[in-house]
Structure formats: C-alpha cells, structure tokens
Coordinates of C-alpha atoms and ligand atoms in Angstrom, one line a residue:
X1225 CA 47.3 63.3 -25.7
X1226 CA 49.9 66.3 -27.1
X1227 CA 53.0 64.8 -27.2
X1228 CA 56.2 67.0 -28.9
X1229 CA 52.9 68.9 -30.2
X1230 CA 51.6 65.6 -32.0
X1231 CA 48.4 64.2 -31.5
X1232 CA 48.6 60.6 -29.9
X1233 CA 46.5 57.8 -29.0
X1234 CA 47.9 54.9 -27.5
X1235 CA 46.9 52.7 -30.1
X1236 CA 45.7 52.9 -33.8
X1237 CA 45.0 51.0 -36.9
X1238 CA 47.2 51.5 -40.1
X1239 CA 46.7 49.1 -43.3
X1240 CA 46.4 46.2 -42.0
X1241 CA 48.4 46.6 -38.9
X1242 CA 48.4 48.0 -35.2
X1243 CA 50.8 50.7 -34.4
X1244 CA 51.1 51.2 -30.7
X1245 CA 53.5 53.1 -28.4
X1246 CA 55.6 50.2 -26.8
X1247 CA 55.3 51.5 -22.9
X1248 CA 58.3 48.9 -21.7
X1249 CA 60.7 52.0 -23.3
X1250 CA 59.4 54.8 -21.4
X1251 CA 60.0 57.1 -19.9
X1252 CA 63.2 57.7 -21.6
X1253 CA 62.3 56.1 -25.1
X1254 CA 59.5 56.9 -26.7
X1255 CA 59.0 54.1 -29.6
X1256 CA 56.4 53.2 -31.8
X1257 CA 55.6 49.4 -33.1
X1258 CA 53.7 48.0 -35.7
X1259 CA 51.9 44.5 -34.8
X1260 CA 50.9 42.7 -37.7
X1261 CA 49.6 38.8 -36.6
X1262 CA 47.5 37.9 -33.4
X1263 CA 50.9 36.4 -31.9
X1264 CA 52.2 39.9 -31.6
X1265 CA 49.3 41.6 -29.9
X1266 CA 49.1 38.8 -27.4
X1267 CA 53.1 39.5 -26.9
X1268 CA 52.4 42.8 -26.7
X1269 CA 49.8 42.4 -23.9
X1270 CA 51.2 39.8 -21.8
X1271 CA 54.6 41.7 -21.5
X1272 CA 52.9 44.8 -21.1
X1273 CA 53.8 46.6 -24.0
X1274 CA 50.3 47.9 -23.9
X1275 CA 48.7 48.1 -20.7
X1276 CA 45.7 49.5 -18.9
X1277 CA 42.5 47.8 -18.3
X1278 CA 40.8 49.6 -21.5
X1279 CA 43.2 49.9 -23.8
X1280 CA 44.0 46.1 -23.1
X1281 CA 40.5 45.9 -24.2
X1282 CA 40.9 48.2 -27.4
X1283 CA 44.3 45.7 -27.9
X1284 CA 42.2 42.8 -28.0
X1285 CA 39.5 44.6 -29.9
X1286 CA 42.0 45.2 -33.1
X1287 CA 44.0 41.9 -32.2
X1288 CA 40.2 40.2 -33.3
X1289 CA 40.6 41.9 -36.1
X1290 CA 43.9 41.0 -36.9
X1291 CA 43.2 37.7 -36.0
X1292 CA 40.4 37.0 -38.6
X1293 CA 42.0 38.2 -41.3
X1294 CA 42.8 34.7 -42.6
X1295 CA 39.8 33.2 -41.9
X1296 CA 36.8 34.6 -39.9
X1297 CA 35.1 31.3 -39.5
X1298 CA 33.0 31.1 -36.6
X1299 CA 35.4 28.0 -35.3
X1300 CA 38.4 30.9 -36.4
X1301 CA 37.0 33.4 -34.6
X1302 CA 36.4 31.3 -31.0
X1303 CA 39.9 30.3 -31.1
X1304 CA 41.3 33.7 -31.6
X1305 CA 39.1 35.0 -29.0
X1306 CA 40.7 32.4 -27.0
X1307 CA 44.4 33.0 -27.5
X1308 CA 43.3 37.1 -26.6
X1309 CA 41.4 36.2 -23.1
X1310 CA 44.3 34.2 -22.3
X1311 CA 46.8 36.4 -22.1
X1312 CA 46.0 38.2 -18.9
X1313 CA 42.8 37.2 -16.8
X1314 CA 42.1 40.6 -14.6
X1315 CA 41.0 43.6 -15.9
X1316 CA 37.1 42.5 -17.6
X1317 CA 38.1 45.1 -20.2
X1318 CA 39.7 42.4 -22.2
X1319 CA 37.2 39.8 -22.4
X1320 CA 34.7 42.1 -22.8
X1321 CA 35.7 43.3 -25.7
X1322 CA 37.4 40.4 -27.6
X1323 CA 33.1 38.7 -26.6
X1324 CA 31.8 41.8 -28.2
X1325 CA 34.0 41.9 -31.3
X1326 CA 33.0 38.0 -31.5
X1327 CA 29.2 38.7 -31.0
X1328 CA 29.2 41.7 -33.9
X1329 CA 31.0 40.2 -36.0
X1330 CA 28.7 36.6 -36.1
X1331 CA 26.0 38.9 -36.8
X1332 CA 27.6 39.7 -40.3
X1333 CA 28.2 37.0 -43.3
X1334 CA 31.3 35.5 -42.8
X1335 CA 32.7 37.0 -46.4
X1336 CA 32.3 40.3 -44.3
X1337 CA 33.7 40.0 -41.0
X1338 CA 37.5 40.5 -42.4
X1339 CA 36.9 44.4 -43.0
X1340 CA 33.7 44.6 -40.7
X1341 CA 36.6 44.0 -37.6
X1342 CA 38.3 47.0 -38.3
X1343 CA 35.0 49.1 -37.8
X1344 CA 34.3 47.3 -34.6
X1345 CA 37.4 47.6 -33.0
X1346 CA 37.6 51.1 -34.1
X1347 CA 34.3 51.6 -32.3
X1348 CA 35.9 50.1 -29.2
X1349 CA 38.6 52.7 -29.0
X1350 CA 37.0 55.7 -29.9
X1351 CA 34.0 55.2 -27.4
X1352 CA 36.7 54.7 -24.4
X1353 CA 38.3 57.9 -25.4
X1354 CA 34.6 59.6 -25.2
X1355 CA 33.9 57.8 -21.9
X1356 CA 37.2 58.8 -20.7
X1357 CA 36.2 62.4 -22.0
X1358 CA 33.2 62.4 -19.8
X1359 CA 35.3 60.8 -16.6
X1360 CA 37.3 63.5 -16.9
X1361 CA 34.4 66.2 -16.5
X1362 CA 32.6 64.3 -13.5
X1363 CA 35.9 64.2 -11.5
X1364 CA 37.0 67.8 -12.3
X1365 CA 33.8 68.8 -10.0
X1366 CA 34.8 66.7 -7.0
X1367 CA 38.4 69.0 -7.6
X1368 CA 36.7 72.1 -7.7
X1369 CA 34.3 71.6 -5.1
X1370 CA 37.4 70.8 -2.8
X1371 CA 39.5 73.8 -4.3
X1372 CA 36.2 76.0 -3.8
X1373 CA 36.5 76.3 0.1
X1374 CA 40.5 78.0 -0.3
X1375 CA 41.3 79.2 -3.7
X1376 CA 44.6 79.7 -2.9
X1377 CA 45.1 75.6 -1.5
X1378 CA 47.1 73.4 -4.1
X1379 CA 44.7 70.2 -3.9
X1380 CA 47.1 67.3 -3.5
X1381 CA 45.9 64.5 -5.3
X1382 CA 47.4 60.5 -4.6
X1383 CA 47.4 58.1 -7.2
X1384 CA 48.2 54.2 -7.7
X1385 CA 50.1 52.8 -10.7
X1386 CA 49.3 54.4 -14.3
X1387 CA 45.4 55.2 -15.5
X1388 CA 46.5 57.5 -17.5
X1389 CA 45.8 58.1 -21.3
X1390 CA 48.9 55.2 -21.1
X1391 CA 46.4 53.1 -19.6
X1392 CA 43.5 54.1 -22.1
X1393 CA 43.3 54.8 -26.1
X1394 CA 43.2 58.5 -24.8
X1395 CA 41.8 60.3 -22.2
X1396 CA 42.8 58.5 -19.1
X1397 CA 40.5 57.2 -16.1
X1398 CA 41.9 58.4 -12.9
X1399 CA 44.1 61.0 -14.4
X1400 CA 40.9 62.6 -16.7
X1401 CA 40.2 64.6 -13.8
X1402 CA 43.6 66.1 -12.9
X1403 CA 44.0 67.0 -17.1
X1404 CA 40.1 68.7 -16.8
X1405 CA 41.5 70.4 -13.3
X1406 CA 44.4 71.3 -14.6
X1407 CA 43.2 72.4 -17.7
X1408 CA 40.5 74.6 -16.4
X1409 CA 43.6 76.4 -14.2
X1410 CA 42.7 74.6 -10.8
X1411 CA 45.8 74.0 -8.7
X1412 CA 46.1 70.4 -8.5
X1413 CA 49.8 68.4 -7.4
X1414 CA 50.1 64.6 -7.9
X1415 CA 51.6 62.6 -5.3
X1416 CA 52.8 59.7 -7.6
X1417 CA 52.9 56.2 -6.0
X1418 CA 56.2 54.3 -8.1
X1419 CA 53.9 51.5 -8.0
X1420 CA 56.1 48.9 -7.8
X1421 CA 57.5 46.6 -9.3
X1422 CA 56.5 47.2 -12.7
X1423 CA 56.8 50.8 -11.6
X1424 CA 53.7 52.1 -13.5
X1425 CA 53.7 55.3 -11.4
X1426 CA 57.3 56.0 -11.2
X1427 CA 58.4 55.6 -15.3
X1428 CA 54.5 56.3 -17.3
X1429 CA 52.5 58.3 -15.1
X1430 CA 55.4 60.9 -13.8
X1431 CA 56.4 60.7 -17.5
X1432 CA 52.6 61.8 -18.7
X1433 CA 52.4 64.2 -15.9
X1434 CA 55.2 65.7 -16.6
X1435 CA 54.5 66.3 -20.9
X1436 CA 51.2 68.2 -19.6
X1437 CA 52.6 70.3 -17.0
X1438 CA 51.0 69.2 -14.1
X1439 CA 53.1 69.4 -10.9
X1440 CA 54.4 65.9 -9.0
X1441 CA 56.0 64.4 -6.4
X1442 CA 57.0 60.7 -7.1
X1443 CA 56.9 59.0 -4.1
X1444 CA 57.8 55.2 -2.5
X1445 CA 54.7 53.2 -2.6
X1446 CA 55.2 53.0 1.5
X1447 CA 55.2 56.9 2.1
X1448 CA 51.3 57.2 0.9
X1449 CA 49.8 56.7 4.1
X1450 CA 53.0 58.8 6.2
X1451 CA 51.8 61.7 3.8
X1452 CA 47.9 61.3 4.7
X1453 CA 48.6 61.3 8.5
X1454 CA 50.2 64.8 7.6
X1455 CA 47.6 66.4 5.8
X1456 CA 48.8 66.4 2.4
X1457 CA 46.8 64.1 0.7
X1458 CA 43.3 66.0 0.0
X1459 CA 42.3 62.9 -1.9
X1460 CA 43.0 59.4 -3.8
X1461 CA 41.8 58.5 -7.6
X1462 CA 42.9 55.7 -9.0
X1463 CA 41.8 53.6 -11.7
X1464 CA 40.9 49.9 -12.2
X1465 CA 40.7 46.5 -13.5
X1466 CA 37.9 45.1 -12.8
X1467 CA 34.5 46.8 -10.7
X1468 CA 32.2 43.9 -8.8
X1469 CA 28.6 45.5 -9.1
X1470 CA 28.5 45.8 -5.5
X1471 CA 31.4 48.0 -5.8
X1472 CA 34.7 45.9 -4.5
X1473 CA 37.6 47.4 -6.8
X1474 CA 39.9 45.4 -8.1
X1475 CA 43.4 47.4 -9.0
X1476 CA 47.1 47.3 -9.2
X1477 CA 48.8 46.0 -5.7
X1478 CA 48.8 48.1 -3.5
X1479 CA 46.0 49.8 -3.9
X1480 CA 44.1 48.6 -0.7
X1481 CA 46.8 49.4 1.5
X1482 CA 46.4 53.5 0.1
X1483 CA 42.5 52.6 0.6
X1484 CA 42.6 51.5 4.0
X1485 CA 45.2 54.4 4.4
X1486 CA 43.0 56.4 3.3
X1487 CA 39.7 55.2 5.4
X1488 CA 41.8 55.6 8.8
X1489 CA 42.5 59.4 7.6
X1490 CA 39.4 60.6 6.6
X1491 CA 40.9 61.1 2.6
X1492 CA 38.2 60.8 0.5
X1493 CA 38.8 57.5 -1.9
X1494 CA 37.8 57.5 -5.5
X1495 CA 38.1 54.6 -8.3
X1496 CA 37.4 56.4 -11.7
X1497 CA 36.2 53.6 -14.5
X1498 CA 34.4 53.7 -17.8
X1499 CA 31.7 51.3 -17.3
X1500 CA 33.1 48.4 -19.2
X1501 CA 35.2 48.4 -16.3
X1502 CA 32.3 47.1 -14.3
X1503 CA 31.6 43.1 -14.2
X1504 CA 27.9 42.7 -13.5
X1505 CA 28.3 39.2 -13.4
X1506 CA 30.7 39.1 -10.5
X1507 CA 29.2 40.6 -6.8
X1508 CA 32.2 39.7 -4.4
X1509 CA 36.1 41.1 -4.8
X1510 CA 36.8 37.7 -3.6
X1511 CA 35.7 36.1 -6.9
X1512 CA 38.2 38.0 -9.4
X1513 CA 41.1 36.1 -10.9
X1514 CA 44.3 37.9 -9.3
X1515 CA 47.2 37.9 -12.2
X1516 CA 50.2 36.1 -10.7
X1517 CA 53.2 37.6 -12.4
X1518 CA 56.8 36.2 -12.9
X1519 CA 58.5 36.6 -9.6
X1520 CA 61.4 38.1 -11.5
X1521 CA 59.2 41.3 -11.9
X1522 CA 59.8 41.6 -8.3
X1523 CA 63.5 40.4 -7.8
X1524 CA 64.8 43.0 -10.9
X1525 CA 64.5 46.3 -11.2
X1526 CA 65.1 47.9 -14.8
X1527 CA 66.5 51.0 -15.4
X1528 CA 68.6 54.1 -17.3
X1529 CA 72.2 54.1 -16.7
X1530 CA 74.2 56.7 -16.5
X1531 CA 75.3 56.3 -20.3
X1532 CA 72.2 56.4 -21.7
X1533 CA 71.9 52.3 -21.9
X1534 CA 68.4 50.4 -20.3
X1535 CA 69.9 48.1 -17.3
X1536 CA 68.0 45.6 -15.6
X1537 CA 69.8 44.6 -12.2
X1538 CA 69.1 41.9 -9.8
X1539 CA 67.9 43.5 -6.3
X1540 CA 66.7 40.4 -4.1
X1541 CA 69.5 37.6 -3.2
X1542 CA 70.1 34.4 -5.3
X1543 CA 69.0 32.7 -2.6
X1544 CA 65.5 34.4 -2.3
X1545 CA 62.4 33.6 -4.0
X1546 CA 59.6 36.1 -4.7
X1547 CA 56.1 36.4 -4.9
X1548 CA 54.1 38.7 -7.8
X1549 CA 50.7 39.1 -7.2
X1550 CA 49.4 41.6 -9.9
X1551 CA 46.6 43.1 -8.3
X1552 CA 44.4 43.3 -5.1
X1553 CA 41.0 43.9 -4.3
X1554 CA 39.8 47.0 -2.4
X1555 CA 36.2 46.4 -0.5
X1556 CA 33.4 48.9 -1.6
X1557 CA 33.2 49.5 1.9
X1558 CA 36.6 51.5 1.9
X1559 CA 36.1 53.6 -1.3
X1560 CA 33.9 56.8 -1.1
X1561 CA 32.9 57.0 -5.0
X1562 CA 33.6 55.6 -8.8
X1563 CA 33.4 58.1 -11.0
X1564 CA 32.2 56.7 -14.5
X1565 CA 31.6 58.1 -17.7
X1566 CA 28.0 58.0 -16.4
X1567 CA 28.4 59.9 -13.2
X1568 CA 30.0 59.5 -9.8
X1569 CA 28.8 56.6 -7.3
X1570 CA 28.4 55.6 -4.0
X1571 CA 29.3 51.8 -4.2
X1572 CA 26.0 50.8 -3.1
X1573 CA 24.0 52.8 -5.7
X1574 CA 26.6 51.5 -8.7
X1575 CA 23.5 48.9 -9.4
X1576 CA 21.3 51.1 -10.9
X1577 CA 23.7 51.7 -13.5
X1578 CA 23.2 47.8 -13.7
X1579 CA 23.3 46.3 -17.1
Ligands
LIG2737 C1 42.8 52.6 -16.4 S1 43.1 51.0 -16.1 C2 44.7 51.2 -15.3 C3 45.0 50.0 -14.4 O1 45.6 49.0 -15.1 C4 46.9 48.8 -14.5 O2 47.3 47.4 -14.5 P1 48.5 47.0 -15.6 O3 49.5 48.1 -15.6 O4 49.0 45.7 -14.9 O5 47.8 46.8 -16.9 C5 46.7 49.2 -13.1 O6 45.9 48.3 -12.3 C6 45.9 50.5 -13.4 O7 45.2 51.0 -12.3

C-alpha cells in the first residue's frame, strides 16, 4: 500500500534479514525493524508487532527461513517449526505455512535448503498479496451491486478489528473490497469498530483508512448493533483467523456479537479470507484453539499523550482481575458469504472449494 507516496508491504526480505513495520507504534509512529534470528520473529509475533492471520503466516514463512540458516537439518527444521507454531495457536495461517515451508524445503538436499527458504517464503507472500488482489475484486461487486439500486446512497460498510493490508503482506482481506470500491469511485464510509482492547480498529485500520482517503467513523465496539437498528449499516466484512469448512468463522472478539447483530437486522454478514484461511481438517467452530491473552491487554489501555510521549495507563481497579480471550467463533449459520480469492460463498457450498 502507498504510504508518503512509497510503495509498502508489511513485510519483506533484505540480506539476510526481515524488515517489517512494527504495528505496536501506530498510528502515530510509523517504524520499520529489521529481525535477524528466529527469536525475534517469534517476539515479533507473540507481541503483535506483526499481526493478521496471513501475514502471521508470511512471518513464519521467512522466520523458517531465518531459522535454518545455521543448520537446515531435518531435526533443525522440526524444531524451528516448532518454536514458530508456538507462538500463537489461532489463525491456521501460521501453521500452515511454517508445514509448507517444512514440506518444500525436505524436498531439496539439505546443502540447499538455506537459500531455497528465501524463495519459499517469498512465494508465501507474494501469492497472499495476489489472493488478496482477487478478494478485493469479488467483494467490490457485492458494493456495487448494493450502490447500483441508489447511486447517490454512501454504502456504509461495518468492520471488526484490522484485515487490512496491516493484517496481510499487501492487499488486505476485508478491507480489499472497500480499496477496489473506493478506487473505482463508489461511495463507500467505514464504520470502524476500535476493536478492543488491542484496539486493532481504532489505531491500524482508521490509520490505513485514513492514508487512502476513504471516509470513517471510528466507533465503540458496543454502538455496532445501535447503528444497524438505525439503518446505517448496509453491510459487515470482516476478516478471519481461522474458516471450519463447514463455514464457522473464527475472528477477533467481538465479532459474533456484530454477527448476531447483524442476523437480527437483516445486514448482510460477510467474512473475506484467502483460502489458506480455511482449515479443512477442522468442521465445528467449537474445535479451534481460542488465544487467551495477558489479562493486562484488557486492564491497560495505551496511548498518545498530549506531548507527543506513548502512555500506557491502568483503567480497571487494582483490585480487579480480567479475562482476554483473543478471539470468538461466529456460526456459519449467521454469516451470509466468505468472499475468497476464489469467489464468494454461501457457507454450506465453501466444500466444493474443499482441498
Ligand atoms: C486478515 S486476518 C485479520 C484478523 O487477524 C486479527 O487478529 P490479530 O490482530 O490478533 O492478529 C483479527 O482477528 C483480524 O480479523
């Protein structure tokens, strides 16, 4: 994505290191890091320096890579594949890929795998971008199909955390759509959840929205559904973690409360996913490791002071404990499409996209 009229992915490979934008700074900082050992992209993922169900997956992708460079033994490469799935256990991205780098790279003589990583991981990230790409276009025609009936009507679009380019080596999942509408001069407005308490919405997707030019409203997580009873919501997208192939979503908290929301209104309900996204193995929500958090995501809240400086404060009393569940599961049965790379589906037709 065009930022300050540079060209930037989220992630990228530079002689022997990873440079990545470090999305704990934003939205007022906007800092670049360079990771050079497998200790630092774990760091980087568990504390959510880089975040996003696929480009957690192109993370671990060149974190295989950076991993091996010692030794690429097959014993080497299980363990660093280990360390990687460790770090956070929801979105399937990251397994997926890290088993995928470890498959290819098995395939190749040992001597090779050191320099054959960086291909494979590159491979990673630039096939998300195109999926994202093709995401984009697919959801673009559900906008202007609903802008078609009043060309004059704004169409007022809700979304849940950040699946943004943020969220992705480029491209974005649920926001590919809005870009394309946008882009093609539709008028769309983004009702921003703040997506708390890691605030995705509020600090990474206002701040994207914002660098394109596409008109938002951040809002409270709670005033979602208020705002579909009144009219203004014309439809959700969000993005996701992990799929079940019978269509359950699994996504950022708070998610199935916009979905059930959004089921009592009539508001159409859309996850968009590239199809590594989608667990084939797993059938039921139910089954789907929920991250548990530190609590103390929930009882601080970090922030820009008025002189410039990051503050993190203490909202909840000393006396309180809290609770951090990472992510919940929406049923299929509440969401009206996932719009993939390949297409848009009904939940119950995701199978023949089965792999
Ligand atoms: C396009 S995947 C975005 C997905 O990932 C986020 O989780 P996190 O910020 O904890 O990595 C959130 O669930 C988004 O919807």
């Amino acid at each position: 994505m065009r930022i300050h009229d540079q060209h930037f992915r989220t992630i990228w490979p530079t002689q022997n290191a990873v440079s990545l934008i470090d999305q704990t700074r934003l939205p007022f900082e906007f800092v670049i890091v360079s990771v050079t050992t497998l200790a630092e992209v774990c760091h980087a993922i568990r504390h959510m320096q880089v975040r996003g169900a696929p480009l957690i997956g192109a993370a671990a992708a060149y974190g295989v890579a950076l991993g091996i460079q010692s030794s690429a033994t097959e014993t080497a490469l299980a363990a660093v594949v280990q360390q990687l799935i460790a770090t956070r256990p929801t979105a399937v991205n990251l397994a997926w890929a890290a088993h995928r780098m470890q498959q290819q790279l098995l395939a190749v003589p040992e001597a090779a795998r050191a320099s054959a990583a960086w291909l494979f991981a590159q491979a990673i990230a630039d096939e998300d971008v195109a999926q994202n790409l093709a995401i984009g276009q697919h959801g673009k025609a559900l906008i202007a199909a609903k802008a078609s009936v009043d060309a004059q009507q704004t169409i007022n679009i809700l979304t849940h955390c950040n699946a943004g380019w943020l969220a992705t080596v480029d491209g974005g999942t649920a926001l590919a759509p809005i870009y394309a509408a946008h882009d093609a001069g539709l008028k769309v407005h983004v009702w921003v959840d703040e997506t708390r308490p890691r605030n995705q919405g509020a600090s990474l997707t206002a701040w994207e929205l914002a660098q394109h030019g596409v008109p938002h409203t951040v809002i409270a997580d709670n005033a979602g559904g208020h705002l579909m009873q009144h009219g203004q919501v014309d439809m959700v997208i969000v993005g996701a973690d992990r799929v079940t192939r019978e269509g359950d979503v699994c996504n950022k908290i708070g998610t199935y409360l916009k979905a059930l929301a959004a089921y009592d209104q009539g508001v159409p309900f859309y996850a968009a996913v590239p199809t590594p996204t989608i667990d084939w193995q797993v059938a039921r929500g139910a089954d789907i490791d929920i991250e548990m958090r530190d609590a103390d995501e929930v009882a601080y809240i970090s922030g820009q002071a008025p002189d410039g400086r990051w503050q993190r404060v203490r909202i909840i009393p000393h006396e309180s404990t809290a609770l951090n569940p990472a992510f919940d599961v929406t049923p299929a049965r509440l969401v009206t499409g996932i719009i993939t790379e390949c297409g848009i589906f009904a939940p119950a037709q995701l199978h023949t996209l089965g792999q």
